[in-house]
Structure formats: C-alpha cells, structure tokens
mmCIF file of C-alpha atoms in Angstrom:
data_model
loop_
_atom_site.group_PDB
_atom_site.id
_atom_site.type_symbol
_atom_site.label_atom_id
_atom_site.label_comp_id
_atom_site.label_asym_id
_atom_site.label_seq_id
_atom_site.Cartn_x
_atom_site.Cartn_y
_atom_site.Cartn_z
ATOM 1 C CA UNK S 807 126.658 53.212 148.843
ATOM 2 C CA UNK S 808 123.232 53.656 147.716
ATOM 3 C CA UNK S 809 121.776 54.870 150.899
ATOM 4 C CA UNK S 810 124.699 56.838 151.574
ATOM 5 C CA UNK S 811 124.590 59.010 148.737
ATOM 6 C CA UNK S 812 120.737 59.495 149.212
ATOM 7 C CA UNK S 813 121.553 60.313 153.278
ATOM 8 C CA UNK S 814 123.898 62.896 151.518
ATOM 9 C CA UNK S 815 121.555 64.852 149.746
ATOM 10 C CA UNK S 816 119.113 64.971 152.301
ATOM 11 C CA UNK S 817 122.042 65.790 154.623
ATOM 12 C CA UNK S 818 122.896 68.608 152.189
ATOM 13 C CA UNK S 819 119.287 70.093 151.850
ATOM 14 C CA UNK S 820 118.704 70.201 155.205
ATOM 15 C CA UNK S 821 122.010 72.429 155.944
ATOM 16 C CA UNK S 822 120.130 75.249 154.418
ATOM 17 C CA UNK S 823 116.992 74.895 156.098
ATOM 18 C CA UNK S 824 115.149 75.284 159.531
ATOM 19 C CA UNK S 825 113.513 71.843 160.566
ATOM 20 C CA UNK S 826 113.574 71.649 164.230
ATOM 21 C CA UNK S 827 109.858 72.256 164.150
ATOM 22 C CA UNK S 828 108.964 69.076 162.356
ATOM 23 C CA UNK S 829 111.302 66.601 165.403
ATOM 24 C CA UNK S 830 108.442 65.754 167.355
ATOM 25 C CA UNK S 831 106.294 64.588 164.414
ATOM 26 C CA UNK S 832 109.289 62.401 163.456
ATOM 27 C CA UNK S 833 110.125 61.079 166.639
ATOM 28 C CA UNK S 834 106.290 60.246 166.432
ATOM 29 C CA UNK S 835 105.591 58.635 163.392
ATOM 30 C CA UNK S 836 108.918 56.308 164.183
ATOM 31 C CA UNK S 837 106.649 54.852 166.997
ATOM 32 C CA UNK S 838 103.625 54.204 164.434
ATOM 33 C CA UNK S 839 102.909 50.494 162.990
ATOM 34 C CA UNK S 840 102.869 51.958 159.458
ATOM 35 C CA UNK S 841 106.306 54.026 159.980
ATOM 36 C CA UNK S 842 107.848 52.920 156.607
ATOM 37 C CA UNK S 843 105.376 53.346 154.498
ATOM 38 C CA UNK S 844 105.050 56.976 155.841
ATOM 39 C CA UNK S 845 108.621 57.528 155.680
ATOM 40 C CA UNK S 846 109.347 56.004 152.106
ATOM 41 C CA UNK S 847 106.514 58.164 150.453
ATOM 42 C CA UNK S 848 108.230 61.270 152.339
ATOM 43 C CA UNK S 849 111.560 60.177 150.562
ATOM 44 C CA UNK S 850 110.029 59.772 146.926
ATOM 45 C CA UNK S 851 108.470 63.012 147.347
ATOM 46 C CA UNK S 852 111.402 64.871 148.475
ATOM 47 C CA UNK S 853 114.061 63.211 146.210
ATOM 48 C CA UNK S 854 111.309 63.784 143.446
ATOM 49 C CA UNK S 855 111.415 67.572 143.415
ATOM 50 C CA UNK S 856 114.971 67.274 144.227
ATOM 51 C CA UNK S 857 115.627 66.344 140.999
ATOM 52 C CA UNK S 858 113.415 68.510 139.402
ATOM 53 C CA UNK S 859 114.966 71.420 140.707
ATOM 54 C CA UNK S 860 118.094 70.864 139.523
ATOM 55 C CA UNK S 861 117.112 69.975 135.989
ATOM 56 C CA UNK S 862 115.455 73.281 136.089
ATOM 57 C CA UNK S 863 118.945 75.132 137.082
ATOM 58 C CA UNK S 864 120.802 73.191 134.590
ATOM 59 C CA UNK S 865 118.841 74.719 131.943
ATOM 60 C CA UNK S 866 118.583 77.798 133.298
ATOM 61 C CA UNK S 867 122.645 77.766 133.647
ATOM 62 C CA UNK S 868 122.647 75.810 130.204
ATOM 63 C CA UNK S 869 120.715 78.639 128.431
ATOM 64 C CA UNK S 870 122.504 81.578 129.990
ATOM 65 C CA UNK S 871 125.740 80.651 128.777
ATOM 66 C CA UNK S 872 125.165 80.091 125.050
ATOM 67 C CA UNK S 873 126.230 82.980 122.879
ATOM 68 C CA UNK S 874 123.911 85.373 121.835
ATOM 69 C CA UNK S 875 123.766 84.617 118.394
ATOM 70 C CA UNK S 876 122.998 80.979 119.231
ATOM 71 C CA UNK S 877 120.189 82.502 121.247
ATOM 72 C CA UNK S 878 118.610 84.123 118.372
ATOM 73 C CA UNK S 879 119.116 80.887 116.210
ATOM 74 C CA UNK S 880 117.120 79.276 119.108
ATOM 75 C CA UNK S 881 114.946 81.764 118.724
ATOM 76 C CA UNK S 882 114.024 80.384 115.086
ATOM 77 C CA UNK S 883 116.342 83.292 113.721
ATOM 78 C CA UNK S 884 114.154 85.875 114.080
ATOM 79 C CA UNK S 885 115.112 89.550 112.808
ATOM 80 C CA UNK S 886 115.402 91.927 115.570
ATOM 81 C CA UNK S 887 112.950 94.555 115.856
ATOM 82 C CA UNK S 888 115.117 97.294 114.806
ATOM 83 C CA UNK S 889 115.665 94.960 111.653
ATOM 84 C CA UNK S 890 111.858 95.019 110.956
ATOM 85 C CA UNK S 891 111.224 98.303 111.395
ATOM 86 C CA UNK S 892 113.751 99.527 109.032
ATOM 87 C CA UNK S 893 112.007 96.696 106.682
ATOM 88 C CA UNK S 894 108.861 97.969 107.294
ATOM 89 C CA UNK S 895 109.579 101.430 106.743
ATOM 90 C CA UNK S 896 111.388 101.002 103.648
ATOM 91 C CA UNK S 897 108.318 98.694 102.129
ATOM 92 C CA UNK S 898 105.954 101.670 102.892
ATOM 93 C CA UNK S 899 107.934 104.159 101.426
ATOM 94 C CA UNK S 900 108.752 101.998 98.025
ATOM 95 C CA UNK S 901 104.371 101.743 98.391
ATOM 96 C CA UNK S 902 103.494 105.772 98.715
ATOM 97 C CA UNK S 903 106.351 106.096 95.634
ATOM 98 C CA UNK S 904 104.572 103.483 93.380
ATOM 99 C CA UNK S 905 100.977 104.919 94.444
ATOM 100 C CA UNK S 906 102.630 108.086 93.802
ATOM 101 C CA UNK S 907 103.405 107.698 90.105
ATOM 102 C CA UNK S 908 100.352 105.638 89.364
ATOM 103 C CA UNK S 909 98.418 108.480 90.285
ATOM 104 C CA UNK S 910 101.129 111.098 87.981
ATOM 105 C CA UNK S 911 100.212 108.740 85.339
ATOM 106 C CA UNK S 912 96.793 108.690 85.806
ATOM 107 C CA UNK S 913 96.518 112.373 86.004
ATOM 108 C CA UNK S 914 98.677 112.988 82.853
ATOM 109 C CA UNK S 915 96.139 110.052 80.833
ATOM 110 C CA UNK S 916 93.053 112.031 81.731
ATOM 111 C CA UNK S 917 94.397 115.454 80.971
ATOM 112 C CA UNK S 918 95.656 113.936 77.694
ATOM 113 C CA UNK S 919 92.205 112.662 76.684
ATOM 114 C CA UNK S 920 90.715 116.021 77.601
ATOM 115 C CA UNK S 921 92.720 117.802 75.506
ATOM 116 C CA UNK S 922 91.716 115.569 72.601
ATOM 117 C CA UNK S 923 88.474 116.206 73.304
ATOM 118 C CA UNK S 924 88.537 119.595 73.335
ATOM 119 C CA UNK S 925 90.442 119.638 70.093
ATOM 120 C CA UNK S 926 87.892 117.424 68.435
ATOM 121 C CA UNK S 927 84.754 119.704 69.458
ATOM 122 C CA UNK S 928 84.027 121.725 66.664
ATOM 123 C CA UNK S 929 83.884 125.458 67.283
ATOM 124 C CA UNK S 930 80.555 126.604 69.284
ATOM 125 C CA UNK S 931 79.194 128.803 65.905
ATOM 126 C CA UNK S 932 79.719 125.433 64.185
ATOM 127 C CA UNK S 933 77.980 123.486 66.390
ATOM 128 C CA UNK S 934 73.952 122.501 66.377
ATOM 129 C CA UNK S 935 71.480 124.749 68.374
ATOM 130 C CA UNK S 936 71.382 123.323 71.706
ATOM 131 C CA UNK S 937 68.023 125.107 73.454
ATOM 132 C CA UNK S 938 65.618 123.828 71.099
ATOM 133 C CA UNK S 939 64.836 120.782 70.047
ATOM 134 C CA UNK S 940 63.955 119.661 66.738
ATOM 135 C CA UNK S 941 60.446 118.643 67.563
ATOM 136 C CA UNK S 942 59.426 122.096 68.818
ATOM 137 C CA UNK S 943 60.967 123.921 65.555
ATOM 138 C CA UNK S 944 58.862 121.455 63.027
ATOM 139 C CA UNK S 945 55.229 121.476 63.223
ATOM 140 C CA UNK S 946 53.442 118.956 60.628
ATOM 141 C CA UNK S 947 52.127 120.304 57.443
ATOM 142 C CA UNK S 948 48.751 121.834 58.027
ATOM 143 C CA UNK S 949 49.602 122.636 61.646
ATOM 144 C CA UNK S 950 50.677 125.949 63.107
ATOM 145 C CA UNK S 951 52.727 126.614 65.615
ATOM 146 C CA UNK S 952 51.948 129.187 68.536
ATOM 147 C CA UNK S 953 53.695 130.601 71.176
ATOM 148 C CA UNK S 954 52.614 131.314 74.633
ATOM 149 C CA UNK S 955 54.042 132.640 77.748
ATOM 150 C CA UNK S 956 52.545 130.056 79.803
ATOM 151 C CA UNK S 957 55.399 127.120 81.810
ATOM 152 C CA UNK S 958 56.319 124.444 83.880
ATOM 153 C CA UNK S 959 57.547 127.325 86.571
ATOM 154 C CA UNK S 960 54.134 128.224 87.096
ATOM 155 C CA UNK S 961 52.942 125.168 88.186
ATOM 156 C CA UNK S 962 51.453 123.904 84.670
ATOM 157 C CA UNK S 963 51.746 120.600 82.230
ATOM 158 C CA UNK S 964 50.414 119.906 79.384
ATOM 159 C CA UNK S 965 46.909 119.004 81.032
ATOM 160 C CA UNK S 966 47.033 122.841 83.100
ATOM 161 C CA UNK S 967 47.716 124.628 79.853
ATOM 162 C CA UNK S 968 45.090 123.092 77.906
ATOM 163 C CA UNK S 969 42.631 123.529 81.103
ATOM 164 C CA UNK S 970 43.453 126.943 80.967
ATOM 165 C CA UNK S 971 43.389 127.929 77.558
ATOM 166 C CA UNK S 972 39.908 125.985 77.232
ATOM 167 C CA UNK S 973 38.757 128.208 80.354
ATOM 168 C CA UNK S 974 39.278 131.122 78.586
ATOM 169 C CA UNK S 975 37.361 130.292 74.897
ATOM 170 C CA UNK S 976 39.875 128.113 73.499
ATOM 171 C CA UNK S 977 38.025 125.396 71.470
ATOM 172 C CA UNK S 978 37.876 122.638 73.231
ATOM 173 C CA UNK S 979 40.333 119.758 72.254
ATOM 174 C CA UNK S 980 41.336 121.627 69.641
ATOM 175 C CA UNK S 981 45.155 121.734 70.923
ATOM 176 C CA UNK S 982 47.011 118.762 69.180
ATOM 177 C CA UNK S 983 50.009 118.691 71.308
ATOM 178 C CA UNK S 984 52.426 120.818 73.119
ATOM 179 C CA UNK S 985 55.708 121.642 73.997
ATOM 180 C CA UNK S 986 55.930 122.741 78.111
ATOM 181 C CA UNK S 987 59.264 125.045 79.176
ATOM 182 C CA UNK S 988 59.574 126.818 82.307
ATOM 183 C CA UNK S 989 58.633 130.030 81.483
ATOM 184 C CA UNK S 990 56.641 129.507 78.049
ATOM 185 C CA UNK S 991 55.363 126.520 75.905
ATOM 186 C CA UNK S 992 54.634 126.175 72.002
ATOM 187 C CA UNK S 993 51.350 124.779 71.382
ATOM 188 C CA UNK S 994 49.792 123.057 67.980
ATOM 189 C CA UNK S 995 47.176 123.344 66.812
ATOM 190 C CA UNK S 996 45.096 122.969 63.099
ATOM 191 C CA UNK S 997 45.746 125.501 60.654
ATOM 192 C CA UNK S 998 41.704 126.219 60.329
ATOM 193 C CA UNK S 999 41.776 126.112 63.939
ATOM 194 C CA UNK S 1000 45.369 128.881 64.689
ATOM 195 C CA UNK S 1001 42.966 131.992 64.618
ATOM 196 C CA UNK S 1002 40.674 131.074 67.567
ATOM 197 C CA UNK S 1003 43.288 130.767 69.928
ATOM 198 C CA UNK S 1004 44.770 133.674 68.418
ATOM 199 C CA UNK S 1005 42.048 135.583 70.245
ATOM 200 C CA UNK S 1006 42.798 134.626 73.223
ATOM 201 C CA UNK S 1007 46.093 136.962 72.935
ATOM 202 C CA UNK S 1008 45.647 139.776 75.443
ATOM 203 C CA UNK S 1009 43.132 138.056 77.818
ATOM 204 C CA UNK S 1010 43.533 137.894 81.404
ATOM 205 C CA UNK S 1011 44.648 135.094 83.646
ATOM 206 C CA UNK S 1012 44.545 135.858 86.864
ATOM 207 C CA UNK S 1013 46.968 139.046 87.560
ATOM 208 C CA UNK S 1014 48.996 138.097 84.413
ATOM 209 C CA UNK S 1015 48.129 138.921 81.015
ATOM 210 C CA UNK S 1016 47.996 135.584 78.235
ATOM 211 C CA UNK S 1017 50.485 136.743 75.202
ATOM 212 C CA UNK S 1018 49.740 134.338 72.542
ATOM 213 C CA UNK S 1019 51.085 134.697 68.789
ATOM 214 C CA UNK S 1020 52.350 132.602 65.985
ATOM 215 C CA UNK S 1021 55.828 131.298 67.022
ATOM 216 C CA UNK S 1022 58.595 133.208 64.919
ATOM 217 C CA UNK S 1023 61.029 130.822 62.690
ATOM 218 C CA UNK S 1024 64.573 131.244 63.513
#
C-alpha cells in the first residue's frame, strides 16, 4: 500500500510532464552498483517539493476563500485608506480651526493692551520735553552754558570740538564738558572764562562761519 500510493503520485506528476528525455539516464543508472542510493535521494527530493507545493496551494486556496472582512481582521484590523484619509483630513481641519482662534484671541489681547496704553499716556502738551535732556538744560552754578553750531554730522566729538575751538583762540582746557548733537553741541565752560570763547563768535572755520552765543533758557 505504501509504495503504491507513492507510485501514484509520481504516476500522477508525470501525466503532466515531458520526460522521455531523461529514459536513457534511467535505464543507465539501473545498471550502476550504487543504483539505490541514486534512486532513493531522487525520490526524497521529488516527494519533498511535492509536498511543499501543495501546502503552498492549500493556503493559497485557504486564504482566497475567507470573507473579506475576515481578511481585514487578518490584516490586524486595519482601517482602510479611505477611512484614514477622511481621519486625517478631519484632524487637520479641527488643527487650522484651533490655530485659528488662538491667533483671534491673540490678536484681540494685544489690541486690548494697546488701547490701554494709549488711554494711560497722558496728552503730548502734558507730557515731559523729549529732545533735551536734563543734563544739557542745567549747567552747575558758576558755569555758563554756550551754544555752538558745531556736531556729530560733521565728523566731530567731544575731542574735535575742543581741538577746534582751541585752534581758533579758545583757552586751552578751558572747556569743562560738552554736550555733542548732530548739527550743534552746548559747551561749558567757567563763568570768568564764558567771554573768551564768546569771541570766537563770527570766526571762520574752514568755508563755514563758527556762531557761538550763550545758550537761550527755554
């Protein structure tokens, strides 16, 4: 029974397939010393991929006739793609809306504290001078303070305007400190010591003309 059935599946693969090629090798190796062990290896090979053939059909068969929602299940339950696209789209539209009203929120906050702060700024006539600063307004007691129309635009610090006024008969470090703008500077200087630079008013510097006076309070 045994070799029967095996005869029969060899017998049954060979119905389907051209051999006739392969008799003379046979008829050959029957008349070999080691004809068994040749032919038994052939036999394990053969019924060996035999079988794995038709375990690979079965489950191939097995697979294609399961339901499809046993597929999917199989399929560690997946959602389908349409599924989590619609997911996916909703999520990023829920997103823009919340960045959406963060930002409305945002904006309102900000405009709200500008407001305040424009309601808590005094009026512009009630609030302090904003070009000059206190330190050029007060001189010291005993110091004057004099106004030139010598700046920073003209290339000049502190150092340049003293240089300058020194080169043309201002006593020398007789300036006590000054204040430099772009287009004019207040200088002071020792009250004993106001009307020797005062001279200096009209003088020439270069192609401009030196204009220096008392400074005017305000």
């Amino acid at each position: 029974m045994w070799t029967e059935r095996h005869v029969r599946e060899i017998q049954s693969s060979a119905s389907g397939s051209v051999y006739e090629g392969y008799l003379g090798l046979a008829g050959a190796l029957k008349q070999r010393a080691d004809a068994d062990d040749s032919i038994a290896f052939l036999l394990k090979f053969f019924f060996g991929h035999l079988r794995m053939e038709k375990a690979q059909a079965a489950a191939a068969e097995q697979a294609h006739a399961r339901p499809p929602r046993e597929r999917e299940r199989s399929r560690g339950d997946r959602p389908r793609r349409e599924e989590r696209g619609d997911r996916g789209e909703r999520q990023e539209r829920g997103e823009r809306h919340e960045r959406g009203e963060r930002s409305g929120r945002e904006e309102r906050s900000s405009g709200g504290r500008e407001r305040r702060e424009r309601r808590e700024r005094p009026p512009r006539r009630d609030r302090p001078e904003e070009t000059a600063p206190a330190a050029a307004e007060a001189s010291t007691p005993g110091q004057i303070r004099l106004w030139m129309n010598l700046g920073s635009s003209e290339g000049l610090d502190a150092a340049g305007i003293t240089a300058a006024l020194e080169g043309l008969g201002a006593p020398s470090g007789k300036l006590i400190r000054l204040d430099v703008r772009p287009t004019y500077s207040y200088g002071f200087v020792a009250e004993e010591d106001a009307a020797a630079f005062e001279k200096l008013n009209g003088q020439q510097r270069g192609e401009k003309t030196l204009r220096l006076e008392r400074a005017r309070r305000r």
